[in-house]
CSV table of C-alpha atoms in Angstrom, one decimal:
chain,number,residue,atom,x,y,z
A,1,UNK,CA,-11.6,7.5,-16.4
A,2,UNK,CA,-9.8,5.4,-19.0
A,3,UNK,CA,-6.9,3.3,-17.6
A,4,UNK,CA,-3.9,1.9,-19.5
A,5,UNK,CA,-1.5,-0.9,-18.7
A,6,UNK,CA,2.1,0.2,-19.1
A,7,UNK,CA,5.5,-1.5,-18.7
A,8,UNK,CA,8.0,-0.1,-16.2
A,9,UNK,CA,11.8,-0.3,-16.4
A,10,UNK,CA,12.1,-3.4,-14.2
A,11,UNK,CA,9.7,-5.3,-16.5
A,12,UNK,CA,6.7,-5.1,-14.3
A,13,UNK,CA,3.4,-3.5,-15.3
A,14,UNK,CA,1.7,-0.4,-13.9
A,15,UNK,CA,-1.6,1.3,-14.6
A,16,UNK,CA,-1.8,4.8,-15.9
A,17,UNK,CA,-4.7,7.3,-16.1
A,18,UNK,CA,-3.7,9.6,-19.0
A,19,UNK,CA,-6.4,12.1,-18.3
A,20,UNK,CA,-4.9,12.8,-14.8
A,21,UNK,CA,-1.3,12.3,-16.0
A,22,UNK,CA,-0.7,9.8,-13.2
A,23,UNK,CA,0.3,6.2,-12.9
A,24,UNK,CA,0.0,3.8,-10.0
A,25,UNK,CA,3.8,3.2,-9.8
A,26,UNK,CA,7.1,4.7,-10.7
A,27,UNK,CA,8.2,4.4,-14.3
A,28,UNK,CA,11.5,3.1,-13.0
A,29,UNK,CA,9.9,-0.1,-11.7
A,30,UNK,CA,6.6,-1.0,-10.1
A,31,UNK,CA,7.8,-4.1,-8.2
A,32,UNK,CA,11.1,-2.6,-7.2
A,33,UNK,CA,9.4,0.6,-5.9
A,34,UNK,CA,6.8,-1.3,-3.9
A,35,UNK,CA,9.4,-3.6,-2.4
A,36,UNK,CA,11.5,-0.8,-1.1
A,37,UNK,CA,8.8,1.6,0.0
A,38,UNK,CA,6.2,-0.8,1.5
A,39,UNK,CA,7.8,-4.1,2.1
A,40,UNK,CA,11.3,-3.4,3.2
A,41,UNK,CA,10.6,0.0,5.0
A,42,UNK,CA,7.2,-1.0,6.3
A,43,UNK,CA,6.2,-4.7,6.5
A,44,UNK,CA,9.6,-6.1,7.3
A,45,UNK,CA,10.3,-3.4,9.8
A,46,UNK,CA,7.1,-4.3,11.6
A,47,UNK,CA,7.7,-8.0,11.5
A,48,UNK,CA,11.1,-7.3,13.2
A,49,UNK,CA,9.6,-4.8,15.7
A,50,UNK,CA,6.5,-6.7,16.8
A,51,UNK,CA,6.4,-10.2,18.1
A,52,UNK,CA,2.6,-10.3,18.0
A,53,UNK,CA,0.7,-12.3,15.4
A,54,UNK,CA,-1.0,-11.5,13.1
A,55,UNK,CA,0.8,-8.4,11.7
A,56,UNK,CA,-2.0,-6.0,10.8
A,57,UNK,CA,-1.6,-3.9,7.7
A,58,UNK,CA,-3.8,-1.1,6.4
A,59,UNK,CA,-3.4,-0.1,2.8
A,60,UNK,CA,-4.7,3.2,1.6
A,61,UNK,CA,-5.2,2.5,-2.1
A,62,UNK,CA,-5.4,-1.2,-3.1
A,63,UNK,CA,-4.9,-0.3,-6.7
A,64,UNK,CA,-3.3,-3.1,-8.7
A,65,UNK,CA,-3.0,-5.4,-5.7
A,66,UNK,CA,0.8,-5.4,-6.0
A,67,UNK,CA,1.5,-4.4,-2.4
A,68,UNK,CA,-0.9,-7.0,-1.2
A,69,UNK,CA,0.7,-9.7,-3.4
A,70,UNK,CA,4.2,-8.8,-2.1
A,71,UNK,CA,2.9,-8.9,1.4
A,72,UNK,CA,1.4,-12.3,0.8
A,73,UNK,CA,4.7,-13.6,-0.4
A,74,UNK,CA,6.4,-12.3,2.8
A,75,UNK,CA,3.8,-13.9,5.0
A,76,UNK,CA,4.4,-17.2,3.4
A,77,UNK,CA,8.2,-16.9,3.4
A,78,UNK,CA,8.4,-15.8,7.0
A,79,UNK,CA,5.5,-18.0,8.2
A,80,UNK,CA,3.9,-15.0,9.8
A,81,UNK,CA,0.2,-14.4,9.8
A,82,UNK,CA,-0.9,-11.1,8.2
A,83,UNK,CA,-4.3,-9.4,8.4
A,84,UNK,CA,-4.5,-7.0,5.4
A,85,UNK,CA,-7.2,-4.4,5.2
A,86,UNK,CA,-7.3,-2.3,2.0
A,87,UNK,CA,-9.6,0.4,0.8
A,88,UNK,CA,-10.1,1.4,-2.8
A,89,UNK,CA,-12.8,3.7,-4.2
A,90,UNK,CA,-12.2,2.8,-7.9
A,91,UNK,CA,-11.2,-0.9,-8.1
A,92,UNK,CA,-9.7,-2.4,-11.3
A,93,UNK,CA,-11.9,-4.7,-13.2
A,94,UNK,CA,-11.0,-8.4,-13.2
A,95,UNK,CA,-10.2,-8.0,-16.9
A,96,UNK,CA,-7.7,-5.2,-16.2
A,97,UNK,CA,-6.2,-7.2,-13.4
A,98,UNK,CA,-5.7,-10.2,-15.6
A,99,UNK,CA,-3.5,-8.2,-17.9
A,100,UNK,CA,-1.0,-7.4,-15.1
A,101,UNK,CA,2.1,-9.6,-15.0
A,102,UNK,CA,2.8,-9.5,-11.3
A,103,UNK,CA,1.8,-13.1,-10.8
A,104,UNK,CA,4.2,-14.3,-13.5
A,105,UNK,CA,7.0,-12.2,-12.2
A,106,UNK,CA,6.6,-12.7,-8.4
A,107,UNK,CA,4.8,-16.1,-8.5
A,108,UNK,CA,1.4,-16.9,-6.9
A,109,UNK,CA,-0.5,-16.3,-10.1
A,110,UNK,CA,-3.7,-17.9,-8.8
A,111,UNK,CA,-3.5,-16.0,-5.6
A,112,UNK,CA,-2.9,-12.7,-7.4
A,113,UNK,CA,-6.1,-13.2,-9.4
A,114,UNK,CA,-8.0,-14.2,-6.3
A,115,UNK,CA,-6.9,-10.9,-4.7
A,116,UNK,CA,-9.0,-9.2,-7.4
A,117,UNK,CA,-11.9,-11.6,-7.7
A,118,UNK,CA,-12.4,-12.0,-3.9
A,119,UNK,CA,-15.5,-10.5,-2.5
A,120,UNK,CA,-15.4,-7.0,-1.0
A,121,UNK,CA,-16.5,-6.0,2.5
A,122,UNK,CA,-15.6,-9.1,4.3
A,123,UNK,CA,-12.4,-10.9,5.4
A,124,UNK,CA,-11.3,-13.8,3.3
A,125,UNK,CA,-8.4,-16.3,3.7
A,126,UNK,CA,-6.2,-16.0,0.6
A,127,UNK,CA,-3.6,-18.4,2.2
A,128,UNK,CA,-3.3,-19.9,5.7
A,129,UNK,CA,-0.9,-17.1,6.5
A,130,UNK,CA,-2.8,-14.2,4.8
A,131,UNK,CA,-6.3,-12.8,5.3
A,132,UNK,CA,-7.5,-10.0,3.1
A,133,UNK,CA,-10.4,-7.6,3.7
A,134,UNK,CA,-11.1,-5.2,0.9
A,135,UNK,CA,-13.4,-2.2,1.3
A,136,UNK,CA,-14.7,0.0,-1.5
A,137,UNK,CA,-14.5,3.4,0.1
A,138,UNK,CA,-12.7,6.7,0.0
A,139,UNK,CA,-10.4,7.4,2.9
A,140,UNK,CA,-12.5,10.4,4.0
A,141,UNK,CA,-15.5,8.1,4.5
A,142,UNK,CA,-13.7,5.2,6.0
A,143,UNK,CA,-13.9,4.0,9.6
A,144,UNK,CA,-12.8,0.8,11.3
A,145,UNK,CA,-12.5,-0.8,14.7
A,146,UNK,CA,-9.1,-2.4,13.8
A,147,UNK,CA,-5.7,-1.2,14.9
A,148,UNK,CA,-2.6,-1.7,12.7
A,149,UNK,CA,1.1,-2.2,12.9
A,150,UNK,CA,1.8,-0.5,9.6
A,151,UNK,CA,0.0,1.7,7.1
A,152,UNK,CA,0.9,1.7,3.4
A,153,UNK,CA,-0.1,5.2,2.2
A,154,UNK,CA,-0.3,4.8,-1.6
A,155,UNK,CA,-2.3,7.7,-2.8
A,156,UNK,CA,-1.5,9.5,-6.1
A,157,UNK,CA,1.0,12.3,-5.7
A,158,UNK,CA,0.1,15.5,-3.8
A,159,UNK,CA,-0.1,17.4,-7.1
A,160,UNK,CA,-2.9,15.0,-8.3
A,161,UNK,CA,-4.7,14.4,-5.0
A,162,UNK,CA,-3.8,17.3,-2.6
A,163,UNK,CA,-6.9,16.5,-0.5
A,164,UNK,CA,-5.3,13.2,0.7
A,165,UNK,CA,-2.0,14.7,1.9
A,166,UNK,CA,-3.3,17.0,4.7
A,167,UNK,CA,-3.0,17.3,8.4
A,168,UNK,CA,-6.7,16.2,8.6
A,169,UNK,CA,-6.1,13.0,6.7
A,170,UNK,CA,-3.0,12.1,8.7
A,171,UNK,CA,-4.8,12.9,11.9
A,172,UNK,CA,-7.5,10.4,10.8
A,173,UNK,CA,-4.8,7.8,10.3
A,174,UNK,CA,-2.7,8.4,13.4
A,175,UNK,CA,-5.2,6.7,15.8
A,176,UNK,CA,-5.4,3.6,13.6
A,177,UNK,CA,-1.7,2.8,14.4
A,178,UNK,CA,-0.6,0.8,17.4
A,179,UNK,CA,2.1,2.4,19.5
A,180,UNK,CA,5.4,1.8,17.8
A,181,UNK,CA,3.7,1.4,14.4
A,182,UNK,CA,4.6,3.2,11.3
A,183,UNK,CA,3.2,4.7,8.1
A,184,UNK,CA,5.3,4.5,4.9
A,185,UNK,CA,4.9,6.4,1.7
A,186,UNK,CA,7.0,7.3,-1.4
A,187,UNK,CA,6.5,11.1,-1.0
A,188,UNK,CA,8.9,13.2,1.0
A,189,UNK,CA,7.7,16.6,0.1
A,190,UNK,CA,8.0,19.2,2.9
A,191,UNK,CA,4.2,19.8,2.9
A,192,UNK,CA,3.7,16.1,3.5
A,193,UNK,CA,6.2,15.9,6.3
A,194,UNK,CA,4.7,19.0,7.9
A,195,UNK,CA,1.2,17.6,7.8
A,196,UNK,CA,2.3,14.3,9.3
A,197,UNK,CA,4.2,16.0,12.1
A,198,UNK,CA,1.2,18.2,12.9
A,199,UNK,CA,-0.9,15.0,13.2
A,200,UNK,CA,1.5,13.6,15.8
A,201,UNK,CA,3.9,11.5,13.8
A,202,UNK,CA,7.6,11.4,14.3
A,203,UNK,CA,8.7,11.7,10.7
A,204,UNK,CA,12.0,10.5,9.2
A,205,UNK,CA,13.3,10.6,5.7
A,206,UNK,CA,15.0,7.5,4.5
A,207,UNK,CA,16.5,6.5,1.1
A,208,UNK,CA,13.9,6.2,-1.6
A,209,UNK,CA,13.5,3.8,-4.6
A,210,UNK,CA,15.2,4.4,-7.9
A,211,UNK,CA,14.3,7.8,-9.3
A,212,UNK,CA,13.5,9.2,-5.8
A,213,UNK,CA,16.3,10.3,-3.5
A,214,UNK,CA,14.1,10.1,-0.4
A,215,UNK,CA,10.9,8.6,1.0
A,216,UNK,CA,9.2,8.9,4.4
A,217,UNK,CA,8.6,6.6,7.3
A,218,UNK,CA,6.4,8.2,10.0
A,219,UNK,CA,6.1,6.6,13.5
A,220,UNK,CA,3.6,6.6,16.2
A,221,UNK,CA,5.8,6.7,19.3
A,222,UNK,CA,5.1,4.6,22.4
């Protein structure tokens, strides 16, 4: 499907798919949304909660690479090793990725482009503190032997991809988390929270990014 680069309210880009009436980020700000939902509520929480190194992150929906870039920045700033495994069934082209302004806004322009040009299906060192492993796969077909401290669940909204917000999907993800680990996502719909709870998560609503009153953080208890 045709994709368009659009500007969000905080000056950062997102990608939209007009035929589906969806975009990869909030119109209120791509970077600000990703920082609050995935970095502050997810990655930094895990960095504080786990002394182990590396911190292992699984991203469901590599998309624009924004969450990976922000995680790379935190790895460097905190001098903590991160292993980052991301799946994406429909990757952006390198031409599309080159149009995004995240590298100029956040820094690490060369690293951002390498996130997209790096080979798939094998781990690669993007930085001494950050290893990326991209896999081109749909979540329903994905298996791994890795365990994770945090899951970034970044599917399109339940209205656009209802098949990804089910008890079955969250039951697939639950075993991937280490005890004490968490899954973070922007959606706090009751059907989402119910599906997570049925899969075994302890679900909490926390303040959401601009334009959303609440988001969800779901825990795998000890």
